[in-house]
CSV table of C-alpha atoms and ligand atoms in Angstrom, one decimal:
chain,number,residue,atom,x,y,z
A,1355,MET,CA,20.0,-23.1,-25.7
A,1356,ARG,CA,19.0,-20.3,-23.1
A,1357,LEU,CA,20.5,-17.1,-24.0
A,1358,VAL,CA,19.6,-13.4,-23.3
A,1359,PHE,CA,20.0,-10.1,-25.8
A,1360,LEU,CA,20.7,-7.3,-24.0
A,1361,GLY,CA,22.1,-3.7,-25.0
A,1362,PRO,CA,20.3,-0.4,-25.8
A,1363,PRO,CA,17.2,0.2,-27.5
A,1364,GLY,CA,18.4,0.5,-31.5
A,1365,ALA,CA,21.4,-1.9,-31.0
A,1366,GLY,CA,20.1,-5.0,-33.3
A,1367,LYS,CA,18.3,-7.5,-30.9
A,1368,GLY,CA,15.4,-8.2,-31.9
A,1369,THR,CA,17.3,-8.4,-35.6
A,1370,GLN,CA,19.7,-11.4,-34.4
A,1371,ALA,CA,16.9,-12.6,-32.5
A,1372,ARG,CA,14.0,-14.0,-35.0
A,1373,GLU,CA,16.9,-15.2,-37.5
A,1374,LEU,CA,19.3,-16.9,-34.6
A,1375,ALA,CA,16.3,-19.0,-32.7
A,1376,HIS,CA,14.5,-19.6,-35.6
A,1377,ALA,CA,18.0,-21.2,-37.4
A,1378,GLY,CA,18.4,-22.7,-33.2
A,1379,GLY,CA,14.9,-23.6,-33.6
A,1380,VAL,CA,14.3,-22.7,-30.1
A,1381,ALA,CA,11.6,-20.0,-28.9
A,1382,HIS,CA,12.4,-16.1,-29.1
A,1383,VAL,CA,10.9,-14.3,-26.5
A,1384,ALA,CA,11.3,-10.6,-27.0
A,1385,THR,CA,8.9,-8.5,-24.0
A,1386,GLY,CA,8.5,-5.4,-26.5
A,1387,ASP,CA,6.9,-7.9,-29.2
A,1388,ILE,CA,4.4,-9.1,-26.7
A,1389,LEU,CA,3.5,-5.9,-24.9
A,1390,ARG,CA,2.6,-4.5,-28.8
A,1391,GLU,CA,0.7,-7.3,-29.4
A,1392,ALA,CA,-1.4,-6.7,-26.6
A,1393,LEU,CA,-1.6,-2.9,-27.3
A,1394,ALA,CA,-3.0,-4.2,-31.2
A,1395,ALA,CA,-5.4,-6.3,-29.6
A,1396,GLY,CA,-7.0,-4.1,-26.9
A,1397,THR,CA,-5.8,-5.9,-23.7
A,1398,SER,CA,-6.0,-3.9,-20.5
A,1399,LEU,CA,-2.0,-5.3,-19.6
A,1400,GLY,CA,-1.7,-3.3,-23.8
A,1401,LEU,CA,-3.4,-0.6,-22.6
A,1402,GLU,CA,-1.3,-0.4,-19.3
A,1403,ALA,CA,2.2,-1.0,-21.0
A,1404,LYS,CA,1.1,2.0,-23.7
A,1405,ARG,CA,1.1,4.6,-20.9
A,1406,TYR,CA,5.0,4.1,-20.6
A,1407,MET,CA,6.2,2.7,-23.7
A,1408,ASP,CA,4.6,5.9,-25.1
A,1409,ARG,CA,7.2,8.3,-23.3
A,1410,GLY,CA,10.1,5.6,-23.3
A,1411,ALA,CA,10.0,4.5,-19.2
A,1412,LEU,CA,10.0,1.1,-18.9
A,1413,VAL,CA,6.4,-1.1,-17.7
A,1414,PRO,CA,6.6,-1.9,-13.6
A,1415,ASP,CA,8.6,-5.0,-12.9
A,1416,ASP,CA,5.9,-6.2,-11.4
A,1417,VAL,CA,3.8,-6.7,-14.3
A,1418,ILE,CA,6.4,-7.9,-17.3
A,1419,ILE,CA,7.3,-10.8,-14.5
A,1420,ASP,CA,4.3,-11.6,-14.6
A,1421,LEU,CA,4.5,-11.9,-17.9
A,1422,MET,CA,7.4,-13.4,-18.6
A,1423,ARG,CA,6.7,-16.1,-15.5
A,1424,GLU,CA,3.6,-16.8,-18.0
A,1425,ARG,CA,5.7,-16.6,-21.7
A,1426,LEU,CA,8.8,-19.6,-20.5
A,1427,ALA,CA,6.3,-22.0,-19.2
A,1428,ALA,CA,4.7,-22.3,-22.3
A,1429,PRO,CA,5.4,-25.3,-24.5
A,1430,ASP,CA,7.8,-23.7,-27.0
A,1431,ALA,CA,10.4,-22.6,-24.8
A,1432,ALA,CA,10.5,-25.4,-22.9
A,1433,GLN,CA,14.2,-26.5,-25.2
A,1434,GLY,CA,15.5,-23.0,-25.1
A,1435,PHE,CA,14.7,-19.5,-26.2
A,1436,ILE,CA,16.2,-16.3,-26.7
A,1437,VAL,CA,15.1,-13.6,-24.9
A,1438,ASP,CA,15.1,-10.0,-26.1
A,1439,GLY,CA,14.4,-6.9,-24.0
A,1440,PHE,CA,14.2,-8.9,-20.8
A,1441,PRO,CA,15.2,-8.7,-18.1
A,1442,ARG,CA,15.5,-4.5,-18.0
A,1443,THR,CA,16.4,-3.5,-14.2
A,1444,ILE,CA,17.8,-5.8,-11.7
A,1445,ALA,CA,14.9,-7.1,-10.3
A,1446,GLN,CA,13.8,-8.4,-13.4
A,1447,ALA,CA,17.2,-10.7,-13.2
A,1448,GLU,CA,17.1,-11.3,-10.0
A,1449,ALA,CA,13.1,-12.7,-11.5
A,1450,LEU,CA,14.4,-15.1,-14.1
A,1451,ALA,CA,17.4,-16.6,-12.4
A,1452,GLY,CA,14.2,-17.5,-9.7
A,1453,LEU,CA,12.3,-19.1,-12.2
A,1454,LEU,CA,14.8,-20.7,-14.2
A,1455,LYS,CA,16.1,-22.0,-11.2
A,1456,ASP,CA,12.3,-23.2,-10.1
A,1457,ALA,CA,12.2,-24.9,-13.7
A,1458,GLY,CA,15.6,-26.4,-13.0
A,1459,GLN,CA,17.1,-24.4,-15.8
A,1460,ALA,CA,19.9,-22.0,-16.3
A,1461,LEU,CA,21.3,-18.9,-19.1
A,1462,ASP,CA,23.9,-19.8,-20.7
A,1463,ARG,CA,25.1,-16.3,-22.1
A,1464,VAL,CA,23.9,-13.1,-21.6
A,1465,ILE,CA,25.2,-11.8,-24.9
A,1466,TYR,CA,25.6,-7.7,-24.8
A,1467,PHE,CA,25.3,-5.4,-27.9
A,1468,GLU,CA,27.8,-2.0,-27.8
A,1469,VAL,CA,26.7,0.3,-30.0
A,1470,SER,CA,27.8,4.0,-30.8
A,1471,GLU,CA,24.7,6.6,-29.3
A,1472,ARG,CA,24.9,8.2,-32.6
A,1473,GLU,CA,25.1,4.7,-34.6
A,1474,LEU,CA,21.6,4.2,-32.2
A,1475,LEU,CA,19.8,7.1,-33.0
A,1476,ARG,CA,20.0,7.1,-36.7
A,1477,ARG,CA,19.0,3.2,-36.7
A,1478,LEU,CA,16.1,4.0,-34.3
A,1479,THR,CA,15.1,7.1,-36.5
A,1480,GLY,CA,15.4,5.6,-39.4
A,1481,ARG,CA,13.4,1.9,-38.6
A,1482,ARG,CA,10.6,1.0,-40.2
A,1483,ILE,CA,8.5,-2.4,-39.5
A,1484,CYS,CA,6.2,-4.3,-41.7
A,1485,ARG,CA,2.5,-4.0,-39.6
A,1486,ARG,CA,1.6,-7.7,-40.7
A,1487,CYS,CA,4.7,-10.1,-40.7
A,1488,GLN,CA,6.6,-7.5,-38.4
A,1489,THR,CA,9.5,-7.5,-40.8
A,1490,VAL,CA,11.8,-5.1,-39.8
A,1491,TYR,CA,14.0,-2.3,-42.5
A,1492,HIS,CA,16.1,0.8,-42.1
A,1493,LEU,CA,14.7,3.1,-44.6
A,1494,VAL,CA,18.6,3.8,-45.7
A,1495,SER,CA,20.7,0.6,-44.7
A,1496,ALA,CA,17.6,-2.0,-45.1
A,1497,PRO,CA,15.6,-0.6,-46.8
A,1498,PRO,CA,12.2,-1.7,-48.8
A,1499,ARG,CA,12.1,-2.4,-53.0
A,1500,THR,CA,9.1,0.0,-52.8
A,1501,PRO,CA,9.4,2.2,-50.5
A,1502,GLY,CA,6.3,2.1,-47.7
A,1503,VAL,CA,5.9,-1.5,-48.5
A,1504,CYS,CA,7.3,-5.0,-47.3
A,1505,ASP,CA,9.2,-7.0,-49.7
A,1506,ARG,CA,7.8,-10.5,-47.9
A,1507,CYS,CA,3.8,-9.6,-47.4
A,1508,GLY,CA,3.2,-6.7,-49.2
A,1509,ALA,CA,1.2,-5.1,-46.4
A,1510,GLU,CA,1.9,-1.8,-45.3
A,1511,LEU,CA,5.4,-0.5,-42.8
A,1512,TYR,CA,5.2,2.2,-40.3
A,1513,GLN,CA,7.4,4.0,-37.7
A,1514,ARG,CA,6.7,3.0,-33.9
A,1515,ASP,CA,5.5,5.1,-31.9
A,1516,ASP,CA,8.1,5.2,-29.6
A,1517,ASP,CA,11.1,5.7,-32.5
A,1518,GLY,CA,10.6,9.9,-32.8
A,1519,GLU,CA,14.1,11.5,-31.6
A,1520,ALA,CA,12.6,12.9,-28.0
A,1521,THR,CA,11.4,9.6,-27.0
A,1522,VAL,CA,14.3,7.5,-28.5
A,1523,ARG,CA,16.6,10.0,-26.4
A,1524,ASN,CA,14.6,8.9,-23.2
A,1525,ARG,CA,14.6,5.6,-24.3
A,1526,LEU,CA,18.8,5.8,-24.1
A,1527,GLU,CA,18.9,7.9,-20.6
A,1528,VAL,CA,16.6,4.9,-19.3
A,1529,PHE,CA,18.8,2.0,-20.3
A,1530,ALA,CA,21.7,3.7,-19.2
A,1531,ARG,CA,20.2,4.4,-15.6
A,1532,GLN,CA,18.2,0.7,-15.1
A,1533,THR,CA,19.5,-1.7,-17.1
A,1534,ALA,CA,23.0,-1.2,-17.5
A,1535,PRO,CA,23.8,-2.2,-13.9
A,1536,LEU,CA,23.0,-5.1,-15.4
A,1537,LEU,CA,26.2,-5.2,-17.3
A,1538,ALA,CA,28.1,-5.4,-13.9
A,1539,TYR,CA,25.2,-7.9,-12.2
A,1540,TYR,CA,25.7,-10.9,-15.0
A,1541,HIS,CA,29.6,-10.6,-15.5
A,1542,GLN,CA,30.0,-10.7,-11.8
A,1543,ARG,CA,28.4,-14.4,-12.5
A,1544,GLY,CA,30.5,-15.6,-15.7
A,1545,LEU,CA,27.5,-15.1,-18.0
A,1546,LEU,CA,27.7,-11.8,-20.0
A,1547,ALA,CA,29.8,-11.6,-23.5
A,1548,THR,CA,30.5,-8.8,-25.4
A,1549,VAL,CA,30.0,-8.2,-29.3
A,1550,SER,CA,30.0,-5.3,-31.6
A,1551,GLY,CA,26.6,-4.1,-32.2
A,1552,GLU,CA,28.0,-2.2,-35.1
A,1553,GLY,CA,28.9,-4.2,-38.1
A,1554,SER,CA,26.8,-5.8,-40.8
A,1555,VAL,CA,24.0,-8.0,-39.5
A,1556,GLU,CA,25.7,-11.0,-41.0
A,1557,ALA,CA,29.1,-9.5,-39.1
A,1558,VAL,CA,27.0,-9.5,-35.8
A,1559,ARG,CA,25.4,-12.8,-36.7
A,1560,ALA,CA,29.4,-14.4,-36.9
A,1561,ALA,CA,30.3,-12.7,-33.4
A,1562,ILE,CA,27.2,-13.8,-31.7
A,1563,ARG,CA,28.1,-17.5,-32.8
A,1564,ALA,CA,31.2,-17.4,-32.0
A,1565,ALA,CA,30.7,-16.0,-28.1
A,1566,VAL,CA,27.8,-18.7,-27.2
A,1567,GLY,CA,30.1,-21.2,-28.6
A,1568,ALA,CA,33.4,-20.2,-27.3
A,1569,GLU,CA,34.3,-21.2,-23.3
A,1570,ARG,CA,32.7,-19.7,-20.4
B,848,AP5,P1,11.4,-3.0,-27.3
B,848,AP5,O1,10.6,-3.6,-27.8
B,848,AP5,O2,12.1,-3.9,-26.6
B,848,AP5,O3,12.9,-2.1,-27.3
B,848,AP5,P2,14.1,-2.3,-26.8
B,848,AP5,O4,14.6,-2.6,-25.9
B,848,AP5,O5,14.0,-0.1,-27.2
B,848,AP5,O6,14.4,-2.8,-28.5
B,848,AP5,P3,14.4,-1.8,-29.9
B,848,AP5,O7,13.4,-2.9,-30.3
B,848,AP5,O8,13.9,-0.6,-30.3
B,848,AP5,O9,15.6,-2.1,-30.9
B,848,AP5,P4,16.5,-3.6,-30.8
B,848,AP5,O10,17.8,-3.6,-30.4
B,848,AP5,O11,15.9,-5.2,-31.2
B,848,AP5,O12,16.9,-2.9,-32.3
B,848,AP5,P5,16.6,-3.8,-34.2
B,848,AP5,O13,17.0,-5.2,-34.3
B,848,AP5,O14,15.0,-3.4,-34.5
B,848,AP5,O15,10.6,-1.8,-25.9
B,848,AP5,C1,10.0,-1.4,-26.2
B,848,AP5,C2,9.4,-0.6,-24.6
B,848,AP5,O16,8.5,-1.7,-24.0
B,848,AP5,C3,10.5,-0.2,-23.8
B,848,AP5,O17,10.7,0.9,-24.1
B,848,AP5,C4,9.6,0.2,-22.6
B,848,AP5,O18,8.7,0.0,-22.4
B,848,AP5,C5,8.5,-1.7,-22.6
B,848,AP5,N1,9.8,-2.6,-21.9
B,848,AP5,C6,10.1,-4.0,-23.1
B,848,AP5,N2,10.7,-5.0,-22.6
B,848,AP5,C7,10.6,-4.4,-20.7
B,848,AP5,C8,11.2,-4.7,-19.8
B,848,AP5,N3,11.7,-6.1,-19.8
B,848,AP5,N4,10.6,-4.0,-19.0
B,848,AP5,C9,9.7,-3.0,-18.8
B,848,AP5,N5,9.2,-2.9,-20.0
B,848,AP5,C10,9.8,-3.3,-21.1
B,848,AP5,O19,17.2,-2.9,-34.7
B,848,AP5,C11,17.2,-1.5,-35.1
B,848,AP5,C12,17.5,-0.6,-36.6
B,848,AP5,O20,18.3,-0.5,-36.9
B,848,AP5,C13,16.0,-1.4,-37.6
B,848,AP5,O21,15.9,-0.8,-38.4
B,848,AP5,C14,17.4,-3.1,-38.3
B,848,AP5,O22,16.9,-3.0,-39.4
B,848,AP5,C15,18.9,-1.9,-38.1
B,848,AP5,N6,19.8,-2.8,-37.7
B,848,AP5,C16,19.7,-3.6,-37.0
B,848,AP5,N7,21.1,-5.0,-37.2
B,848,AP5,C17,21.8,-3.5,-37.8
B,848,AP5,C18,22.9,-3.6,-38.2
B,848,AP5,N8,24.3,-4.6,-37.7
B,848,AP5,N9,23.8,-2.7,-38.7
B,848,AP5,C19,22.5,-1.7,-39.6
B,848,AP5,N10,21.5,-1.3,-39.0
B,848,AP5,C20,21.2,-2.4,-38.5
């Protein structure tokens, strides 16, 4: 299974990719998580990425492509992966195709999560994340049992710096301008499957499973 999860910020890519990769025994590769980990570790990659992430802009293609070349060559990705948050530009998509071709591999499917802008804003401004285990909550639709505390590990929950409303609006514009052209790109290659990302987490998961199992 080699899948790309494509969709605007807040569409539920991470929520679904984490579960499905775990269930399928494949790697979950999320570029945003890798960049945030690099920032937390204080690496030069993390510090460079922060300059873009804080304003909702994309990190330059060459930085992301180098990072993904290394990540997809790791042993845990050899049997399959779900990539979430990459590619985000045509240049990144071309680079991914090249990397896979060199490895004698190909994508099975690109899943596009369709969600209205109003719902994306609601989700992102209400999202809270565990500082330790990264479990994702929502203040209204998936609240923790104790406010501000992770159900799983008891650590503090925080709001991402780029989840304030102004930055979210910018991220949505960046998606429309730079990432949405990938829909036509993957449609032309027979790889695109669109699912509604607006149902319950379980309903969206079932739709993805159906899309992955369906004939291309
Ligand atoms: P990244 O971390 O990838 O952010 P994103 O793509 O904007 O996506 P999000 O993580 O915000 O949302 P998601 O779709 O995963 O939603 P989630 O499951 O959490 O990227 C951040 C930044 O890094 C970028 O802006 C850029 O600067 C940089 N970057 C990353 N990749 C890059 C690349 N390839 N090139 C260049 N730059 C790059 O869900 C959101 C909320 O909704 C949660 O609260 C969740 O509980 C809730 N929720 C989920 N599903 C449902 C549901 N079905 N119903 C109700 N609520 C739901």
